[in-house]
Short mmCIF file of C-alpha atoms and ligand atoms in Angstrom, two decimals:
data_model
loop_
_atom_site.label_atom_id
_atom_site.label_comp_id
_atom_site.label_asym_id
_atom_site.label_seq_id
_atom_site.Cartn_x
_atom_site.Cartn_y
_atom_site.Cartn_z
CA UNK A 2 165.88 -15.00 29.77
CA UNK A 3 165.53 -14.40 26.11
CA UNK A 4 166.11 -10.90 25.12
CA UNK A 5 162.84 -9.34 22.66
CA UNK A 6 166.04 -7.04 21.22
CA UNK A 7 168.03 -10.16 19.96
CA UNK A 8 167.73 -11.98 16.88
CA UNK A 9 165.88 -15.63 18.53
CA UNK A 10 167.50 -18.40 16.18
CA UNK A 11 165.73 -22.15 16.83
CA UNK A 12 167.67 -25.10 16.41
CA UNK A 13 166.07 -28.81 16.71
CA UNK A 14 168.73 -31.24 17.30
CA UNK A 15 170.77 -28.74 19.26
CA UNK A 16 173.05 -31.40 21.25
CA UNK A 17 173.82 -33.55 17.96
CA UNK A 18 177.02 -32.52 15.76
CA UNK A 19 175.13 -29.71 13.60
CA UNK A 20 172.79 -28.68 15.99
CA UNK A 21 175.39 -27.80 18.62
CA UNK A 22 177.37 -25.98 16.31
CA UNK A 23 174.93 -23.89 15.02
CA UNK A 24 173.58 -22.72 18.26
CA UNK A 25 177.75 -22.06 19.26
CA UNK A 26 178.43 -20.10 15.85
CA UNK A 27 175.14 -18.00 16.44
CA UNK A 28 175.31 -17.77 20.41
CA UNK A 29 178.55 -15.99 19.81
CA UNK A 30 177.32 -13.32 16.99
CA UNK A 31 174.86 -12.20 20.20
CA UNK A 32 171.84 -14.35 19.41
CA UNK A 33 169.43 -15.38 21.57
CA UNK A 34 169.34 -19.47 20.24
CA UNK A 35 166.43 -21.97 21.48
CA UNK A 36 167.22 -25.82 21.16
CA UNK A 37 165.17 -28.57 20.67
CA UNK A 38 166.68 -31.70 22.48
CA UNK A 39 165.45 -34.84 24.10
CA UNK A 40 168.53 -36.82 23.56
CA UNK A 41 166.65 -39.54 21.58
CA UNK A 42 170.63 -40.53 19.92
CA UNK A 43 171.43 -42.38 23.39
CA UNK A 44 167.94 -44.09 22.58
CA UNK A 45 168.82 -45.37 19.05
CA UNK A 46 172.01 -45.87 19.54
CA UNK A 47 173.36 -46.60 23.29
CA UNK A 48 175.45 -44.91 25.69
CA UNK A 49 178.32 -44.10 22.85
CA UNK A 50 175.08 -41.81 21.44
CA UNK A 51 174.56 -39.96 24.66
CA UNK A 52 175.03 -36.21 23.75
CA UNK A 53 174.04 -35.15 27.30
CA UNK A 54 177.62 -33.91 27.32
CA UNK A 55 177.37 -31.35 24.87
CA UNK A 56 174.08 -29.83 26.00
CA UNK A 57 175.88 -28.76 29.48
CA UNK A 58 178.77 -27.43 27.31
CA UNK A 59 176.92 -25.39 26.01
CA UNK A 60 174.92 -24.41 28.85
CA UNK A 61 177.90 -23.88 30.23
CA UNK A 62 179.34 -21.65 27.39
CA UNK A 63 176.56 -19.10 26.49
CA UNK A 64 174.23 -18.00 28.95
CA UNK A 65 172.05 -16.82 25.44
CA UNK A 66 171.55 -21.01 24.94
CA UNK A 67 168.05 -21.77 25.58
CA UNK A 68 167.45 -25.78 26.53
CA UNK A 69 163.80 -27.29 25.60
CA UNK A 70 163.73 -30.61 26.43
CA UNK A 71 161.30 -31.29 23.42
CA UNK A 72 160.35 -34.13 21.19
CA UNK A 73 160.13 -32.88 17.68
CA UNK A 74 157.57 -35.71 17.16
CA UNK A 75 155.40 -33.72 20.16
CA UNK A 76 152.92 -31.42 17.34
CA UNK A 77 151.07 -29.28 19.93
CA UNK A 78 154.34 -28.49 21.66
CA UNK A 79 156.45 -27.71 18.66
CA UNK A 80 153.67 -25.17 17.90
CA UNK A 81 153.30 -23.76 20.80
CA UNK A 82 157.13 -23.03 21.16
CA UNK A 83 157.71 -21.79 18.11
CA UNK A 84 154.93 -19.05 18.48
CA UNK A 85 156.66 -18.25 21.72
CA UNK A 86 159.93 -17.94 19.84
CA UNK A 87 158.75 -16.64 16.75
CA UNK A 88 162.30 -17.31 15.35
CA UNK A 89 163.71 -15.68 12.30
CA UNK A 90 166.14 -18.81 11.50
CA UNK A 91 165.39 -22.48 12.30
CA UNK A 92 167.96 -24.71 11.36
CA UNK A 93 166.19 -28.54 11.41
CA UNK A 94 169.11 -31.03 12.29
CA UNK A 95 167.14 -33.74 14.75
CA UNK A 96 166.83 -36.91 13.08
CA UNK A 97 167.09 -40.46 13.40
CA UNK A 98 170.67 -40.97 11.19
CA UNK A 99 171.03 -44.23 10.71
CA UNK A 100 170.71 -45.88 7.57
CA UNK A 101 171.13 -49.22 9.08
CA UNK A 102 169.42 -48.53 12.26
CA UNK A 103 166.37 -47.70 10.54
CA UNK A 104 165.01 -50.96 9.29
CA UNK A 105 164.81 -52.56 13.18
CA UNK A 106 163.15 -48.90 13.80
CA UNK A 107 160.57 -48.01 10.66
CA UNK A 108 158.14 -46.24 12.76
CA UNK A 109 160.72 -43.98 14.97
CA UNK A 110 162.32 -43.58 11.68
CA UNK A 111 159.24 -41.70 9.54
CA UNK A 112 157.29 -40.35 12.45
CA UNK A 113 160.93 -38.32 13.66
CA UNK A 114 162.33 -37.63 10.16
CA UNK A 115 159.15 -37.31 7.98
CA UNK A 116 156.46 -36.55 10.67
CA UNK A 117 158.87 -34.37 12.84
CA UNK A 118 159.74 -32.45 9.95
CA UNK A 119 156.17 -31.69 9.02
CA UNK A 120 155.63 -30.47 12.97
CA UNK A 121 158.29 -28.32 12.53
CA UNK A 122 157.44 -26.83 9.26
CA UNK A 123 153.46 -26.17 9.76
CA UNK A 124 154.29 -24.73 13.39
CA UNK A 125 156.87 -22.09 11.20
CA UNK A 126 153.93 -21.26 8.46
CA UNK A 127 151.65 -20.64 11.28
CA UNK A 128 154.13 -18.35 13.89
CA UNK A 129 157.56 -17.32 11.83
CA UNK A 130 156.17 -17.43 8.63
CA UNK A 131 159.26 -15.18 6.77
CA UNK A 132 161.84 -17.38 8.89
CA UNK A 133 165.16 -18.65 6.80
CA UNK A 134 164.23 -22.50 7.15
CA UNK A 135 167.43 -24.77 7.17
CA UNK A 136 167.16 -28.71 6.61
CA UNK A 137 169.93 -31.18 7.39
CA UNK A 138 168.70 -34.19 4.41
CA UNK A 139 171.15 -36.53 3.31
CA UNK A 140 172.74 -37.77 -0.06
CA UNK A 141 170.57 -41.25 1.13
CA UNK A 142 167.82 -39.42 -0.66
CA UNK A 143 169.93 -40.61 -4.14
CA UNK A 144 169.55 -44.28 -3.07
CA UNK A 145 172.08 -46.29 -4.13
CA UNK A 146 171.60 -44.93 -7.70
CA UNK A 147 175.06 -43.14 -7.63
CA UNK A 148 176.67 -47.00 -7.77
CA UNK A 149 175.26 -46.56 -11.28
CA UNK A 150 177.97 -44.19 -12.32
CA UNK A 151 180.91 -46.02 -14.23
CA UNK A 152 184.32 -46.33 -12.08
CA UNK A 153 187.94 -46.56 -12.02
CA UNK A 154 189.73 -49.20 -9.03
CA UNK A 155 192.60 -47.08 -7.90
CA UNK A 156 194.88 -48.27 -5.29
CA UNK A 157 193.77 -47.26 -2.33
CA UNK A 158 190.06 -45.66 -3.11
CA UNK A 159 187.54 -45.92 -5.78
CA UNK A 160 186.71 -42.90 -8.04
CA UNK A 161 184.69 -41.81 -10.86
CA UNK A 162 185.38 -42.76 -14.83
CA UNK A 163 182.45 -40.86 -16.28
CA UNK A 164 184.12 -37.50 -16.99
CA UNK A 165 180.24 -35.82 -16.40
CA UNK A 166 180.77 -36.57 -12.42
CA UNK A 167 184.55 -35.16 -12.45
CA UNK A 168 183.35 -32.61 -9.65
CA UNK A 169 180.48 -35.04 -8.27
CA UNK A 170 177.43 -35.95 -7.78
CA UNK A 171 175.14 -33.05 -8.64
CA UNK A 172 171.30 -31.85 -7.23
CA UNK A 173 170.05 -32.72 -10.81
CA UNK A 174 170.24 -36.98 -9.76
CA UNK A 175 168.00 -38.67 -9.49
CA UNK A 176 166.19 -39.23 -6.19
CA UNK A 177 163.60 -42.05 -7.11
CA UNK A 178 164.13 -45.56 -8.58
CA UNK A 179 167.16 -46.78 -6.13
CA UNK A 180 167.26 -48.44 -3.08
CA UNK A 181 167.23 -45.99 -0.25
CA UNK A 182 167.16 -47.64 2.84
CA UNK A 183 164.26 -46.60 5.15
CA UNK A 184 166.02 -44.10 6.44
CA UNK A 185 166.91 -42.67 2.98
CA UNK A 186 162.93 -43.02 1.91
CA UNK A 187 162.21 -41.01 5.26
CA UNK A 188 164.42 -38.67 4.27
CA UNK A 189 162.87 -38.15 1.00
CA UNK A 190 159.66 -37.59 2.38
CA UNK A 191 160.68 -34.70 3.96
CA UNK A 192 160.51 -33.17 0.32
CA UNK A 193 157.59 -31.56 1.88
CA UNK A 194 160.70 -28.39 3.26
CA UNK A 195 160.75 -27.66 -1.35
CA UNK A 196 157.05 -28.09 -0.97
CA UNK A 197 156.82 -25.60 1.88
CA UNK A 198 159.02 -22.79 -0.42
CA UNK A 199 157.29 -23.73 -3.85
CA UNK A 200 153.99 -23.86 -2.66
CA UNK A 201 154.06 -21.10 0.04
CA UNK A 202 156.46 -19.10 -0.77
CA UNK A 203 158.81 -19.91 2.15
CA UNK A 204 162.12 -19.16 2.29
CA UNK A 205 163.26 -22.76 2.66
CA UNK A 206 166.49 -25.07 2.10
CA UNK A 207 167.39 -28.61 1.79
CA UNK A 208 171.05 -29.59 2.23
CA UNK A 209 172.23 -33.56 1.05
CA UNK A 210 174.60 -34.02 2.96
CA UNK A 211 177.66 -36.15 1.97
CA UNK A 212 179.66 -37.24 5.42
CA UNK A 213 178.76 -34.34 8.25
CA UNK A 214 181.66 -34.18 10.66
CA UNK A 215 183.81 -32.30 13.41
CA UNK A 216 185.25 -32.59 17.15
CA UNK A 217 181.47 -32.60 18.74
CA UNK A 218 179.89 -35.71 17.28
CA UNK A 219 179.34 -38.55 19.31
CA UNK A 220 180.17 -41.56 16.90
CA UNK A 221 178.87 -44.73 16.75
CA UNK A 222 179.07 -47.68 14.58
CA UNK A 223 176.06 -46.87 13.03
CA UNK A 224 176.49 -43.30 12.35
CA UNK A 225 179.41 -40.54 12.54
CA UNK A 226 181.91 -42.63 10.28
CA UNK A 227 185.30 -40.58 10.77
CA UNK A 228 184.15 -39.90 14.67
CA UNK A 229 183.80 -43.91 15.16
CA UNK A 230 187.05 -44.54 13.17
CA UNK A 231 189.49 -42.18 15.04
CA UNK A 232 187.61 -43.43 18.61
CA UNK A 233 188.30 -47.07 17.45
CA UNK A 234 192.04 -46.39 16.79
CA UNK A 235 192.32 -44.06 19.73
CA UNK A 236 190.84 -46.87 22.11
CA UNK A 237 192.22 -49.64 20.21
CA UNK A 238 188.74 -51.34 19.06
CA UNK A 239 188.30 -53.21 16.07
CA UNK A 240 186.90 -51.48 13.13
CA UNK A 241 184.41 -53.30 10.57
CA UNK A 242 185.26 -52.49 7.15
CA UNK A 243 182.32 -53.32 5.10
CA UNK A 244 182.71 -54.85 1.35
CA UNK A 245 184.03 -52.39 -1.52
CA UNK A 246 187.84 -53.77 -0.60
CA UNK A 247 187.65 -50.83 2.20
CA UNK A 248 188.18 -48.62 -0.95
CA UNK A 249 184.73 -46.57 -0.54
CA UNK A 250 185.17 -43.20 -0.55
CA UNK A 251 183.05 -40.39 1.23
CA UNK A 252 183.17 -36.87 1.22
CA UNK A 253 184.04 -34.76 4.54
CA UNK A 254 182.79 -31.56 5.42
CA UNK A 255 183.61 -30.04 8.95
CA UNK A 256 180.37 -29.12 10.75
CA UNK A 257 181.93 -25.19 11.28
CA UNK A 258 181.82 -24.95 7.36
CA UNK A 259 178.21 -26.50 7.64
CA UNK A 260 177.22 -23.40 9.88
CA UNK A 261 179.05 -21.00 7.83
CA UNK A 262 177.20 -21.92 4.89
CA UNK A 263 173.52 -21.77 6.86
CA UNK A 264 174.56 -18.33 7.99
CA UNK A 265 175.44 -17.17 4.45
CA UNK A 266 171.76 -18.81 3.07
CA UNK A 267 169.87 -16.94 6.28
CA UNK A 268 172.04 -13.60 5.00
CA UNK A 269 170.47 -14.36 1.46
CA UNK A 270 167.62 -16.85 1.52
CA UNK A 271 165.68 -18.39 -1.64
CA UNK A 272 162.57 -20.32 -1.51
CA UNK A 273 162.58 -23.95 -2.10
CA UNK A 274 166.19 -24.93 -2.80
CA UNK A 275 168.20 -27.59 -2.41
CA UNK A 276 172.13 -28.33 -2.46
CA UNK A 277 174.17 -31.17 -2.13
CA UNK A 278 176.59 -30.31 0.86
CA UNK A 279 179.68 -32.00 1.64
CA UNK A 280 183.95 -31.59 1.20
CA UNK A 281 183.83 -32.41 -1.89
CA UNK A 282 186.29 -34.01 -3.94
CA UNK A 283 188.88 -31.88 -2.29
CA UNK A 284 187.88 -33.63 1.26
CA UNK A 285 187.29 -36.95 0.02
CA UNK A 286 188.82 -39.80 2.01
CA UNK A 287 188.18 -43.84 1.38
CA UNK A 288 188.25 -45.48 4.16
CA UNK A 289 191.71 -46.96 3.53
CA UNK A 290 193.32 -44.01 3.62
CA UNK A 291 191.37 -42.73 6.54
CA UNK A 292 193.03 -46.08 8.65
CA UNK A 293 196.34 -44.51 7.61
CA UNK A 294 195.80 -40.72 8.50
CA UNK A 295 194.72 -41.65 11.66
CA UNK A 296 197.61 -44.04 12.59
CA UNK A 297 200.14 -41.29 11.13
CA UNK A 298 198.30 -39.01 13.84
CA UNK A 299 198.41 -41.78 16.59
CA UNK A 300 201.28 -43.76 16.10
CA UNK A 301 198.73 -46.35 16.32
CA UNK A 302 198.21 -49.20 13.26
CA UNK A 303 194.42 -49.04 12.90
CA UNK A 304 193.13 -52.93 13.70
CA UNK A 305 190.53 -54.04 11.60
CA UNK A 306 188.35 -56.41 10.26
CA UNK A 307 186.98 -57.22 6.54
CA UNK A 308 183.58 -58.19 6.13
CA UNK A 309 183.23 -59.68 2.25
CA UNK A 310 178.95 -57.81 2.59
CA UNK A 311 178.89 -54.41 2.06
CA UNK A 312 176.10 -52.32 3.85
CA UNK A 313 172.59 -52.66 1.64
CA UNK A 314 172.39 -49.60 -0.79
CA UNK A 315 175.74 -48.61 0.48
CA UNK A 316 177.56 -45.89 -1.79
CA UNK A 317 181.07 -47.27 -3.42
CA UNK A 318 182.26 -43.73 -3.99
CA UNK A 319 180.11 -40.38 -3.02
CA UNK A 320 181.61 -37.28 -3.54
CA UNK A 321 179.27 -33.71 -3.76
CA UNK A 322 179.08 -31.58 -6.55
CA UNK A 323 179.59 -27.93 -4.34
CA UNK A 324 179.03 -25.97 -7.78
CA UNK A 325 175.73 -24.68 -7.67
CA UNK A 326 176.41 -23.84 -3.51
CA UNK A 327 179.42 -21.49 -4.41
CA UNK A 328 177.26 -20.09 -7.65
CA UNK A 329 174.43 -19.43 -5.28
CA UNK A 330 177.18 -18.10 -2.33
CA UNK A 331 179.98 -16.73 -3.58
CA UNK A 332 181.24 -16.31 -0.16
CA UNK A 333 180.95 -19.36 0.92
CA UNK A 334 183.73 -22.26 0.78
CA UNK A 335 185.20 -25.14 2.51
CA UNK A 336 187.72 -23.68 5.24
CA UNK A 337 188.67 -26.76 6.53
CA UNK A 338 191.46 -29.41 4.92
CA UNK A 339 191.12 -32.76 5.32
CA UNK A 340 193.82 -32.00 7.71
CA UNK A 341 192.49 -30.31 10.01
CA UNK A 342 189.43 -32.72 10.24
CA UNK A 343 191.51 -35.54 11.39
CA UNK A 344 193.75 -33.13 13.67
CA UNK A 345 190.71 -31.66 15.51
CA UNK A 346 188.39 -35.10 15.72
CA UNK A 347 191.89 -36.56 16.93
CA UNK A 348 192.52 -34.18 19.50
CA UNK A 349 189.35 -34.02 20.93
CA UNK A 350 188.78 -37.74 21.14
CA UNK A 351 191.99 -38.00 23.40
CA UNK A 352 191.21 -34.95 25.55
CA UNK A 353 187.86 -36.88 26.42
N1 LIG B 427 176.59 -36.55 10.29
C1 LIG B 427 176.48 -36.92 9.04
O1 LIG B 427 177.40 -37.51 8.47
C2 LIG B 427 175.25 -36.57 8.26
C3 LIG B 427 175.25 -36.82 6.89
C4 LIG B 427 174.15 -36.49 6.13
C5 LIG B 427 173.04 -35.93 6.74
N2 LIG B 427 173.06 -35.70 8.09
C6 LIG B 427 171.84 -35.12 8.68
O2 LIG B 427 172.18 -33.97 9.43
C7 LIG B 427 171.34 -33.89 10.59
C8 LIG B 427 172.19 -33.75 11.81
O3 LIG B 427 173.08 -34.84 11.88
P1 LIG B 427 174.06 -35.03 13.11
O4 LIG B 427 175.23 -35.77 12.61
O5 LIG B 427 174.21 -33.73 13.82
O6 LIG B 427 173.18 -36.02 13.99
P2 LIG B 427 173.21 -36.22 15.57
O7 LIG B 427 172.58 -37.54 15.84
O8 LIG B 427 174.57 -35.92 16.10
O9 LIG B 427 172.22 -35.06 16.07
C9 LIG B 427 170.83 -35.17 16.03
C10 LIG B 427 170.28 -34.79 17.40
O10 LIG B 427 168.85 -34.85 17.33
C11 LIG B 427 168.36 -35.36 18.55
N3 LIG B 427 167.06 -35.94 18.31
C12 LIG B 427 166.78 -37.11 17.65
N4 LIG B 427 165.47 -37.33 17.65
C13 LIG B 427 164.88 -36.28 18.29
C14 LIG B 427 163.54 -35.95 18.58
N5 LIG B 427 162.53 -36.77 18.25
N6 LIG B 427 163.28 -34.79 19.23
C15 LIG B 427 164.30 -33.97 19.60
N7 LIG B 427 165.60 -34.23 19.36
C16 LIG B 427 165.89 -35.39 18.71
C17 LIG B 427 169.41 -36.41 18.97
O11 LIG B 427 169.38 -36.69 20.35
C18 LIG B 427 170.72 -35.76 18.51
O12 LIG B 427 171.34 -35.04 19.56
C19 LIG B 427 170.46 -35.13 10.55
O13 LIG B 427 169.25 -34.81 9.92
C20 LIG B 427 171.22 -36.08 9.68
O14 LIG B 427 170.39 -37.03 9.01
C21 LIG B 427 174.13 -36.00 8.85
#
């Protein structure tokens, strides 16, 4: 049972990467923390998606975990749970993630992402109205406009020439005019969460993420990039590099410093922001290099095969700008190396 006494924190995705370690990271402060869950990631994405596993973790771990098996997409039960709730932090991370999975999916793809979203935010406006309201968006909301920047070839990655992106892409991009993918156009609907703080005052937050990652994801082709690359050395599958010369680079962020960052903004909320979240150039990896971190950690040679077409509206190099995140938070920063990404993904994917 809930307690009344107890902060009640709402997470929607709450068996996915972010969700489950938000409702860890605030079950263990003494919160009382609701999730949202219907596994719909075995649904888009098969058996490797199934993140059954980490809901009875964490049933398992914190007896303050509340479990609603809930589509986000359901409107009259979203409301009606959240004015049970009444929560004073939501933290939105369900989603359909897929870039490429989206365009066999269109309609799953809005009505979760962009419909879900709007469930979620008009049931919050109605019950929990002063809530700190935290949305997991992507850097797929830039389209492929950031393959506009000028860059430099370098021997194992690519990286940017124009000195103006030296520390990344900034919130201050573009978002229309690009390709996006459907799932990136989705994703920019879901503007509505700056709508919901400009218009009404709510004190709500948008965070692009670059690459999301940590121990708890359940990778799969389509989605959880360093996840799916470690599993594939691990278990000896062939990876698919696709175009770029395998020299694409993404930015990492561990999903701990993605929690530490949503505590810090429900600590301090504004109304209607939005930063670009992700390691940074600091934790940037191309996928090159990734194949040899991982072998170093396996004594494995990663096996893998080129494929000359890259992804449509694929990013060549994506780093985040984290500027305006620290200027905002001062407290905040990235606590976990590159390092220690690959050490914890590694372990866990053997322990499994
Ligand atoms: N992981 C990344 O690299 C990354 C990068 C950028 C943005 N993001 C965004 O961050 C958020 C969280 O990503 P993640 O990596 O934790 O994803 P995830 O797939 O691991 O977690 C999402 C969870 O939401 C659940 N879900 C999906 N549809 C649902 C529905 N209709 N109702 C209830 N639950 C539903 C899934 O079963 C899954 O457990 C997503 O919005 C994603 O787009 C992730």
């Amino acid at each position: 049972m809930a307690s009344q006494n107890n902060p009640q924190a709402l997470i929607t995705g709450s068996s996915g990467l972010i969700g489950s370690e938000v409702v860890d990271y605030f079950c263990k402060l003494g919160w009382d923390v609701h999730g949202v869950e219907n596994n719909m990631r075995a649904d888009f994405f098969g058996p490797g998606g199934d993140t059954r596993w980490n809901q009875r973790r964490l049933l398992e771990m914190h007896s303050r975990f509340h479990h609603h098996e809930l589509d986000i997409r359901d409107r009259t039960g979203m409301d009606g749970l959240v004015a049970s709730i009444r929560p004073v932090l939501v933290v939105h991370a369900a989603a359909q993630p897929s870039h490429d999975l989206a365009a066999n999916r269109p309609f799953d793809d809005f009505d979760v992402n962009a419909v879900g979203t709007l469930n979620l935010l008009e049931a919050v406006r109605q019950h929990a109205r002063d809530a700190a309201f935290v949305h997991m968006s992507t850097n797929k909301v830039y389209g492929d406009a950031p393959n506009e920047i000028a860059l430099i070839e370098r021997e194992t990655r690519w990286d940017y020439a124009d000195p103006a992106f030296v520390e990344g892409v900034p919130e201050t991009f573009r978002i229309d005019r690009s390709k996006h993918s459907l799932f990136g156009a989705s994703k920019v609907a879901a503007v509505m969460v700056q709508e919901y703080g400009r218009y009404f005052g709510m004190n709500t937050c948008c965070l692009r993420g670059g690459c999301l990652t940590g121990p708890n994801h359940s990778g799969v082709e389509l989605h959880g990039f360093l996840s799916y690359l470690v599993k594939c050395n691990v278990e000896g599958h062939i990876y698919k590099v696709f175009g770029y010369k395998g020299k694409q680079v993404r930015d990492n962020i561990h999903s701990l410093d993605v929690v530490r960052f949503i505590h810090s903004f429900f600590e301090n909320p504004r109304s209607g922001e939005v930063y670009n979240l992700g390691g940074g150039k600091v934790n940037s990896v191309s996928i090159l290099e990734a194949f040899e971190r991982v072998a170093a950690l396996s004594g494995k040679k990663m096996q893998y095969e080129y494929v000359e077409q890259n992804r449509e509206g694929d990013h060549i190099c994506y780093y985040s700008d984290l500027r305006k995140m620290k200027a905002h938070y001062p407290g905040w920063e990235i606590t976990k190396s590159l390092d220690d990404i690959f050490n914890e993904i590694h372990a866990a994917i053997t322990a499994r």
